[in-house]
Amino acid sequence: MEEEKKQDQGFWLRVASFIVDKRKAIFILFVIAIIYSVICMNLVDVNQDITSYLPDTSETRIGLDKMDEQFTTYATAKVMITNITYEKACVAADNIAGISGVKSVEFDNSEDHYKGTCALITVTVDGGNEDKVSIEAMENVESELKDYDVYISTAIGEEEKTTESLDADMNVILVCAVVIIVFVLALSTKAYAEIPVLLITFGTAALLNKGTNFWFGTISSVTNSIAVVLQLALAIDYAIILCDRYMEEHETMDSIPAVKVALSKAIPEISSSSLTTVSGMAAMMFMQFRLGYDMGIVLVKAIIISLISVFFLMPGVILIFAKAIDKTHHKCNVPNITFVGKFASATKWVIPPVFAVVIVYAFIQSNGCLYLYDVNSVESAKKTVQKIASEKIEATFGAENQLVVMVPVGDYDSEKDLLIRYEELPYVSSALGLANQEISDDYVLTDALTPRQFAELIDLDVEVVNVLYSAYAYDEGEYGPIITDISDYSVPIIDMFMFLYDQYKQGYVTLSPDMEETLNDLYDKLYDAELQLKGEEYTRLVLTLDMPVEGDATYEAMEEIRNIAARHYGEDVILVGNSTSTHDLQSSFANDNLIISILTALFVLIILLFTFQSAGLPVLLVLTIQGSIWINFTVPSLQGQGIYFLAYLIVSAIQMGATIDYAIVISSRYLVLKKEMPLKKAVGETINQAFPTIFTSGTILTCAGFLIGYISSNATIAAIGIALGRGTLISIMLVILVLPQILLLGDWIIEKTALTISLAREEKEFKGRVAVTGHIRGYVTGMIDADVTGIFTGDMKVAIDSKIPGRSGQVTNLDEQKAIDKKDDVIGDEDAEKAEIKEDNSDEE
């Protein structure tokens, strides 16, 4: 008998029953998964370098890879001491130079280093930005200058500091977000004990998502920081839907069957709702700038894990808190907004045309605004110590924009000519390369000298030098000078010095003590110069530009610099720097923007087409949300502010994917209610019914965005947060104040383009003997979805298709019809008797 009952149940009810019945085993699995995630969380590698996500084919990415392979780059720091005399600054510079781990110090009385009462000391250390020796050296520098008013701008130890700062910021944001969520849920839920159920469910989901990031090996710091808050804000709806379903079913059922039925109804509803959100995240994964893929895949995983937590963990948690939920019932404190429905009816001929004009303007304005590609150009409400120091130094001594020009190695004459040409450019303040490093008043490192000239330079016997030159020629396979006359053979100074040092170390050359000391000192400098400026394939020229990092003028200057080098080296020239990075980002932005806009809209349109079985309605909904996106980015444009390109791309995808749900809630309820009442009344009732859902989800996402924007000290994350919070708020306003008018005015479009609006079909219950003709869909001791003609006996809950030509359905309860017919027969007999009596009376008269 029990088996027969199970067979009679629907598929989702059987799935729900299995989940609820096995909840203890599921709890154990979740505990294991949580332990695994806690262990893996600390193993996730967080990448702070945004340039590493540039396309592999971009010039900046190629250049950075080659620089890492072929050159040694020593970390540097700019140290500005304010309110100090020049003499004291010299003492401070000398003290810094004596600190262990400090390679060199640059300071003089020029305006580049001393201005007013401010001293700018450039410190170079012995290691890279994240090397222990560099970090310890800078700690000692800070300790040395603790009595001064100091601002230090450096990337040394930045990764660790940034991680600590972001973690601290996100902890504050998360606490604030939880407080806001609890407050909002206390207003919108029907029982206070629902709140811990929701928090446990999503606390678990967030933990699992952070731990499973280990699967990807490395994720960006941007993704790592905001994924938790976005996951909470984007997916809280799913848990609320299940809670609401449970509360409805629990009115007529005990807790366990109520959870089973609620879950069976919630699984398809929540899964359908999540598709639009997932589609927005998935669209980011197609970005050329791979940070979009990084964030997209982590957020898609976050949504999936949230669904798993709601479907498998939450039913058991609800049962644990079932008694507490029963005891903490309260009314929903979200008010009705009937006046909005009246406003919608009164303005249906005004708002849609105005909105059409506004979105056209917003489209033009948002696409014509200034986009920022350098994160240092982005203003954030909260600034790091590093950001404050950089701004102070730039305000006093001006900004520095370094550009590296990489050219094929070996042609010193061409390099020297390039450096001379570059130094003549008005926007180049300095040009550094091996070919302009002076070794004396008369020579630079790359000058080619004869044996006599070299002997005079190092004060060595010319005969010894002749032998040295002959050995060098033999080592290089150049035998001609050895046979003819070695005295005419010229070798670049740096190459001969390195060869001399090698021969000295091998014992082939004997030098005086003074010469040994001079050679050792010079070798250290030459070796450092080669490590930094000369690679196996390329030579590195470092230019300092008096130009902003981004902008058309800067990009034109870069093109001129490239063309000058191309005269000697053709196309084998690579430029690397912050300006090339921003230029590459600008180049990929147009393509990424187009991809996200098209894919997000296309994914959502397809999902809505299948959801509503209508061609016109999805277009109206997508236009509404797309309009909110354009309006969102029109705001900073009107304020004269630039828009950080990454915020535009990411928020465009998230805003469309997440807030389209608000439009779906309004539309689906409207389609049902308009079948039961006049359109004006239907739209008012729709807004009242949908507002609590939109209020809950929208408030949480809006607050989460603004919290991220105003608390995070990371400019990238802050820009994303502000744009997301503002965009969600605009979406809510449009869905409440504009979409109802569009639905009323465009109702004929919805009707004309309807295929089969399944949401508008109401399921009705029938009992007893039932006659069926045509197409119906529903449950008859099992599910039925077919064109049938016949009589069923039992319980039936079905939806009747009435919009499809040739497939209209009809269901008639034969028992009720028989009673009606019997009553009609009785009434008919009574009427006949009355007629006969009336006829008899008329005959008598």
PDB file of N, CA, C and O in Angstrom, residues 19 26-27 29-30 33 200-202 204-206 208-209 212 215 231 235 238-239 242 263 267 270-271 274 278 300-317:
ATOM      1  N   ILE A  19      14.761  13.827   0.385  1.00  0.00           N
ATOM      2  CA  ILE A  19      15.658  14.790   1.041  1.00  0.00           C
ATOM      3  C   ILE A  19      15.285  14.958   2.513  1.00  0.00           C
ATOM      4  O   ILE A  19      16.159  14.950   3.393  1.00  0.00           O
ATOM      5  N   ILE A  26      22.202  13.839   5.406  1.00  0.00           N
ATOM      6  CA  ILE A  26      22.580  15.061   4.678  1.00  0.00           C
ATOM      7  C   ILE A  26      23.326  16.019   5.604  1.00  0.00           C
ATOM      8  O   ILE A  26      24.308  16.657   5.202  1.00  0.00           O
ATOM      9  N   PHE A  27      22.881  16.117   6.874  1.00  0.00           N
ATOM     10  CA  PHE A  27      23.590  16.953   7.852  1.00  0.00           C
ATOM     11  C   PHE A  27      25.039  16.515   7.985  1.00  0.00           C
ATOM     12  O   PHE A  27      25.965  17.341   8.023  1.00  0.00           O
ATOM     13  N   LEU A  29      26.886  14.945   5.766  1.00  0.00           N
ATOM     14  CA  LEU A  29      27.616  15.311   4.549  1.00  0.00           C
ATOM     15  C   LEU A  29      27.982  16.783   4.559  1.00  0.00           C
ATOM     16  O   LEU A  29      29.087  17.163   4.148  1.00  0.00           O
ATOM     17  N   PHE A  30      27.061  17.627   5.031  1.00  0.00           N
ATOM     18  CA  PHE A  30      27.353  19.060   5.079  1.00  0.00           C
ATOM     19  C   PHE A  30      28.440  19.365   6.114  1.00  0.00           C
ATOM     20  O   PHE A  30      29.275  20.246   5.888  1.00  0.00           O
ATOM     21  N   ALA A  33      31.633  18.554   4.470  1.00  0.00           N
ATOM     22  CA  ALA A  33      31.941  19.569   3.459  1.00  0.00           C
ATOM     23  C   ALA A  33      32.423  20.866   4.111  1.00  0.00           C
ATOM     24  O   ALA A  33      33.332  21.536   3.597  1.00  0.00           O
ATOM     25  N   ILE A 200      21.748  30.364   8.936  1.00  0.00           N
ATOM     26  CA  ILE A 200      22.488  29.094   8.959  1.00  0.00           C
ATOM     27  C   ILE A 200      22.663  28.565   7.542  1.00  0.00           C
ATOM     28  O   ILE A 200      23.754  28.117   7.151  1.00  0.00           O
ATOM     29  N   THR A 201      21.592  28.626   6.764  1.00  0.00           N
ATOM     30  CA  THR A 201      21.649  28.117   5.399  1.00  0.00           C
ATOM     31  C   THR A 201      22.678  28.858   4.575  1.00  0.00           C
ATOM     32  O   THR A 201      23.526  28.251   3.903  1.00  0.00           O
ATOM     33  N   PHE A 202      22.645  30.197   4.648  1.00  0.00           N
ATOM     34  CA  PHE A 202      23.563  30.947   3.798  1.00  0.00           C
ATOM     35  C   PHE A 202      24.934  31.120   4.410  1.00  0.00           C
ATOM     36  O   PHE A 202      25.906  31.348   3.681  1.00  0.00           O
ATOM     37  N   THR A 204      26.411  28.597   5.754  1.00  0.00           N
ATOM     38  CA  THR A 204      26.996  27.355   5.241  1.00  0.00           C
ATOM     39  C   THR A 204      27.352  27.483   3.773  1.00  0.00           C
ATOM     40  O   THR A 204      28.447  27.089   3.345  1.00  0.00           O
ATOM     41  N   ALA A 205      26.427  28.060   2.976  1.00  0.00           N
ATOM     42  CA  ALA A 205      26.679  28.214   1.542  1.00  0.00           C
ATOM     43  C   ALA A 205      27.904  29.089   1.283  1.00  0.00           C
ATOM     44  O   ALA A 205      28.733  28.779   0.411  1.00  0.00           O
ATOM     45  N   ALA A 206      28.030  30.177   2.039  1.00  0.00           N
ATOM     46  CA  ALA A 206      29.167  31.081   1.866  1.00  0.00           C
ATOM     47  C   ALA A 206      30.484  30.393   2.215  1.00  0.00           C
ATOM     48  O   ALA A 206      31.498  30.546   1.523  1.00  0.00           O
ATOM     49  N   LEU A 208      31.102  27.144   2.139  1.00  0.00           N
ATOM     50  CA  LEU A 208      31.399  26.132   1.122  1.00  0.00           C
ATOM     51  C   LEU A 208      31.950  26.782  -0.145  1.00  0.00           C
ATOM     52  O   LEU A 208      32.864  26.244  -0.779  1.00  0.00           O
ATOM     53  N   ASN A 209      31.405  27.931  -0.493  1.00  0.00           N
ATOM     54  CA  ASN A 209      31.884  28.594  -1.709  1.00  0.00           C
ATOM     55  C   ASN A 209      33.313  29.088  -1.548  1.00  0.00           C
ATOM     56  O   ASN A 209      34.139  28.944  -2.456  1.00  0.00           O
ATOM     57  N   THR A 212      35.666  25.990  -1.631  1.00  0.00           N
ATOM     58  CA  THR A 212      35.793  25.343  -2.946  1.00  0.00           C
ATOM     59  C   THR A 212      36.471  26.219  -3.976  1.00  0.00           C
ATOM     60  O   THR A 212      36.735  25.768  -5.094  1.00  0.00           O
ATOM     61  N   TRP A 215      39.535  24.865  -5.675  1.00  0.00           N
ATOM     62  CA  TRP A 215      39.517  24.080  -6.918  1.00  0.00           C
ATOM     63  C   TRP A 215      40.122  24.847  -8.084  1.00  0.00           C
ATOM     64  O   TRP A 215      40.662  24.254  -9.008  1.00  0.00           O
ATOM     65  N   GLN A 231      27.043  36.820  -2.987  1.00  0.00           N
ATOM     66  CA  GLN A 231      26.341  35.540  -2.877  1.00  0.00           C
ATOM     67  C   GLN A 231      25.166  35.663  -1.919  1.00  0.00           C
ATOM     68  O   GLN A 231      24.055  35.202  -2.208  1.00  0.00           O
ATOM     69  N   ALA A 235      21.367  35.471  -3.561  1.00  0.00           N
ATOM     70  CA  ALA A 235      20.702  34.182  -3.404  1.00  0.00           C
ATOM     71  C   ALA A 235      19.788  34.095  -2.186  1.00  0.00           C
ATOM     72  O   ALA A 235      19.185  33.043  -1.944  1.00  0.00           O
ATOM     73  N   TYR A 238      16.155  32.675  -2.608  1.00  0.00           N
ATOM     74  CA  TYR A 238      15.840  31.257  -2.726  1.00  0.00           C
ATOM     75  C   TYR A 238      15.367  30.696  -1.390  1.00  0.00           C
ATOM     76  O   TYR A 238      14.396  29.933  -1.322  1.00  0.00           O
ATOM     77  N   ALA A 239      16.071  31.078  -0.337  1.00  0.00           N
ATOM     78  CA  ALA A 239      15.683  30.602   0.989  1.00  0.00           C
ATOM     79  C   ALA A 239      14.354  31.210   1.430  1.00  0.00           C
ATOM     80  O   ALA A 239      13.531  30.540   2.069  1.00  0.00           O
ATOM     81  N   LEU A 242      11.427  29.281  -0.122  1.00  0.00           N
ATOM     82  CA  LEU A 242      11.143  28.013   0.559  1.00  0.00           C
ATOM     83  C   LEU A 242      10.479  28.252   1.902  1.00  0.00           C
ATOM     84  O   LEU A 242       9.533  27.531   2.280  1.00  0.00           O
ATOM     85  N   LEU A 263       8.954  21.992  -0.302  1.00  0.00           N
ATOM     86  CA  LEU A 263      10.178  21.776  -1.072  1.00  0.00           C
ATOM     87  C   LEU A 263       9.859  21.310  -2.484  1.00  0.00           C
ATOM     88  O   LEU A 263      10.496  21.746  -3.448  1.00  0.00           O
ATOM     89  N   ILE A 267      11.399  23.732  -5.446  1.00  0.00           N
ATOM     90  CA  ILE A 267      12.546  23.344  -6.277  1.00  0.00           C
ATOM     91  C   ILE A 267      12.410  23.868  -7.708  1.00  0.00           C
ATOM     92  O   ILE A 267      13.311  24.552  -8.212  1.00  0.00           O
ATOM     93  N   ILE A 270      12.367  27.881  -7.605  1.00  0.00           N
ATOM     94  CA  ILE A 270      13.661  28.487  -7.293  1.00  0.00           C
ATOM     95  C   ILE A 270      14.655  28.252  -8.426  1.00  0.00           C
ATOM     96  O   ILE A 270      15.414  29.149  -8.802  1.00  0.00           O
ATOM     97  N   SER A 271      14.645  27.047  -8.990  1.00  0.00           N
ATOM     98  CA  SER A 271      15.558  26.737 -10.090  1.00  0.00           C
ATOM     99  C   SER A 271      15.314  27.657 -11.266  1.00  0.00           C
ATOM    100  O   SER A 271      16.251  28.175 -11.897  1.00  0.00           O
ATOM    101  N   SER A 274      16.573  31.169 -10.477  1.00  0.00           N
ATOM    102  CA  SER A 274      18.036  31.305 -10.443  1.00  0.00           C
ATOM    103  C   SER A 274      18.656  31.409 -11.830  1.00  0.00           C
ATOM    104  O   SER A 274      19.788  31.873 -11.976  1.00  0.00           O
ATOM    105  N   VAL A 278      22.110  33.362 -12.878  1.00  0.00           N
ATOM    106  CA  VAL A 278      23.240  32.588 -13.387  1.00  0.00           C
ATOM    107  C   VAL A 278      23.629  33.066 -14.784  1.00  0.00           C
ATOM    108  O   VAL A 278      24.820  33.146 -15.117  1.00  0.00           O
ATOM    109  N   VAL A 300      28.911  31.951 -10.282  1.00  0.00           N
ATOM    110  CA  VAL A 300      28.040  30.860 -10.749  1.00  0.00           C
ATOM    111  C   VAL A 300      28.110  29.707  -9.753  1.00  0.00           C
ATOM    112  O   VAL A 300      27.084  29.113  -9.377  1.00  0.00           O
ATOM    113  N   LYS A 301      29.333  29.392  -9.330  1.00  0.00           N
ATOM    114  CA  LYS A 301      29.493  28.331  -8.322  1.00  0.00           C
ATOM    115  C   LYS A 301      28.789  28.709  -7.018  1.00  0.00           C
ATOM    116  O   LYS A 301      28.174  27.870  -6.359  1.00  0.00           O
ATOM    117  N   ALA A 302      28.858  29.993  -6.673  1.00  0.00           N
ATOM    118  CA  ALA A 302      28.209  30.462  -5.443  1.00  0.00           C
ATOM    119  C   ALA A 302      26.696  30.262  -5.513  1.00  0.00           C
ATOM    120  O   ALA A 302      26.071  29.830  -4.538  1.00  0.00           O
ATOM    121  N   ILE A 303      26.098  30.568  -6.675  1.00  0.00           N
ATOM    122  CA  ILE A 303      24.650  30.388  -6.841  1.00  0.00           C
ATOM    123  C   ILE A 303      24.285  28.916  -6.761  1.00  0.00           C
ATOM    124  O   ILE A 303      23.311  28.529  -6.107  1.00  0.00           O
ATOM    125  N   ILE A 304      25.080  28.070  -7.416  1.00  0.00           N
ATOM    126  CA  ILE A 304      24.797  26.626  -7.406  1.00  0.00           C
ATOM    127  C   ILE A 304      24.903  26.071  -5.986  1.00  0.00           C
ATOM    128  O   ILE A 304      24.054  25.285  -5.539  1.00  0.00           O
ATOM    129  N   ILE A 305      25.949  26.475  -5.266  1.00  0.00           N
ATOM    130  CA  ILE A 305      26.108  26.003  -3.883  1.00  0.00           C
ATOM    131  C   ILE A 305      24.975  26.524  -3.012  1.00  0.00           C
ATOM    132  O   ILE A 305      24.489  25.819  -2.117  1.00  0.00           O
ATOM    133  N   SER A 306      24.527  27.746  -3.254  1.00  0.00           N
ATOM    134  CA  SER A 306      23.393  28.294  -2.510  1.00  0.00           C
ATOM    135  C   SER A 306      22.136  27.465  -2.760  1.00  0.00           C
ATOM    136  O   SER A 306      21.370  27.180  -1.839  1.00  0.00           O
ATOM    137  N   LEU A 307      21.921  27.069  -4.021  1.00  0.00           N
ATOM    138  CA  LEU A 307      20.766  26.228  -4.354  1.00  0.00           C
ATOM    139  C   LEU A 307      20.856  24.883  -3.641  1.00  0.00           C
ATOM    140  O   LEU A 307      19.863  24.377  -3.091  1.00  0.00           O
ATOM    141  N   ILE A 308      22.051  24.304  -3.646  1.00  0.00           N
ATOM    142  CA  ILE A 308      22.246  23.018  -2.967  1.00  0.00           C
ATOM    143  C   ILE A 308      21.954  23.146  -1.477  1.00  0.00           C
ATOM    144  O   ILE A 308      21.305  22.285  -0.873  1.00  0.00           O
ATOM    145  N   SER A 309      22.425  24.235  -0.877  1.00  0.00           N
ATOM    146  CA  SER A 309      22.187  24.453   0.549  1.00  0.00           C
ATOM    147  C   SER A 309      20.702  24.623   0.843  1.00  0.00           C
ATOM    148  O   SER A 309      20.190  24.101   1.839  1.00  0.00           O
ATOM    149  N   VAL A 310      19.992  25.355  -0.009  1.00  0.00           N
ATOM    150  CA  VAL A 310      18.554  25.579   0.197  1.00  0.00           C
ATOM    151  C   VAL A 310      17.782  24.276   0.006  1.00  0.00           C
ATOM    152  O   VAL A 310      16.894  23.952   0.803  1.00  0.00           O
ATOM    153  N   PHE A 311      18.109  23.509  -1.027  1.00  0.00           N
ATOM    154  CA  PHE A 311      17.343  22.302  -1.337  1.00  0.00           C
ATOM    155  C   PHE A 311      17.640  21.157  -0.380  1.00  0.00           C
ATOM    156  O   PHE A 311      16.743  20.374  -0.044  1.00  0.00           O
ATOM    157  N   PHE A 312      18.882  21.031   0.066  1.00  0.00           N
ATOM    158  CA  PHE A 312      19.262  19.850   0.847  1.00  0.00           C
ATOM    159  C   PHE A 312      19.441  20.130   2.338  1.00  0.00           C
ATOM    160  O   PHE A 312      19.072  19.293   3.162  1.00  0.00           O
ATOM    161  N   LEU A 313      20.014  21.276   2.680  1.00  0.00           N
ATOM    162  CA  LEU A 313      20.264  21.572   4.093  1.00  0.00           C
ATOM    163  C   LEU A 313      19.082  22.247   4.759  1.00  0.00           C
ATOM    164  O   LEU A 313      18.690  21.896   5.883  1.00  0.00           O
ATOM    165  N   MET A 314      18.490  23.202   4.084  1.00  0.00           N
ATOM    166  CA  MET A 314      17.474  24.055   4.699  1.00  0.00           C
ATOM    167  C   MET A 314      16.230  23.305   5.181  1.00  0.00           C
ATOM    168  O   MET A 314      15.696  23.627   6.253  1.00  0.00           O
ATOM    169  N   PRO A 315      15.721  22.281   4.447  1.00  0.00           N
ATOM    170  CA  PRO A 315      14.547  21.555   4.974  1.00  0.00           C
ATOM    171  C   PRO A 315      14.781  20.981   6.361  1.00  0.00           C
ATOM    172  O   PRO A 315      13.907  21.060   7.237  1.00  0.00           O
ATOM    173  N   GLY A 316      15.959  20.410   6.579  1.00  0.00           N
ATOM    174  CA  GLY A 316      16.273  19.856   7.894  1.00  0.00           C
ATOM    175  C   GLY A 316      16.392  20.935   8.952  1.00  0.00           C
ATOM    176  O   GLY A 316      15.956  20.757  10.102  1.00  0.00           O
ATOM    177  N   VAL A 317      16.973  22.081   8.583  1.00  0.00           N
ATOM    178  CA  VAL A 317      17.110  23.196   9.531  1.00  0.00           C
ATOM    179  C   VAL A 317      15.726  23.736   9.898  1.00  0.00           C
ATOM    180  O   VAL A 317      15.472  24.096  11.057  1.00  0.00           O
TER     181      VAL A 317
END
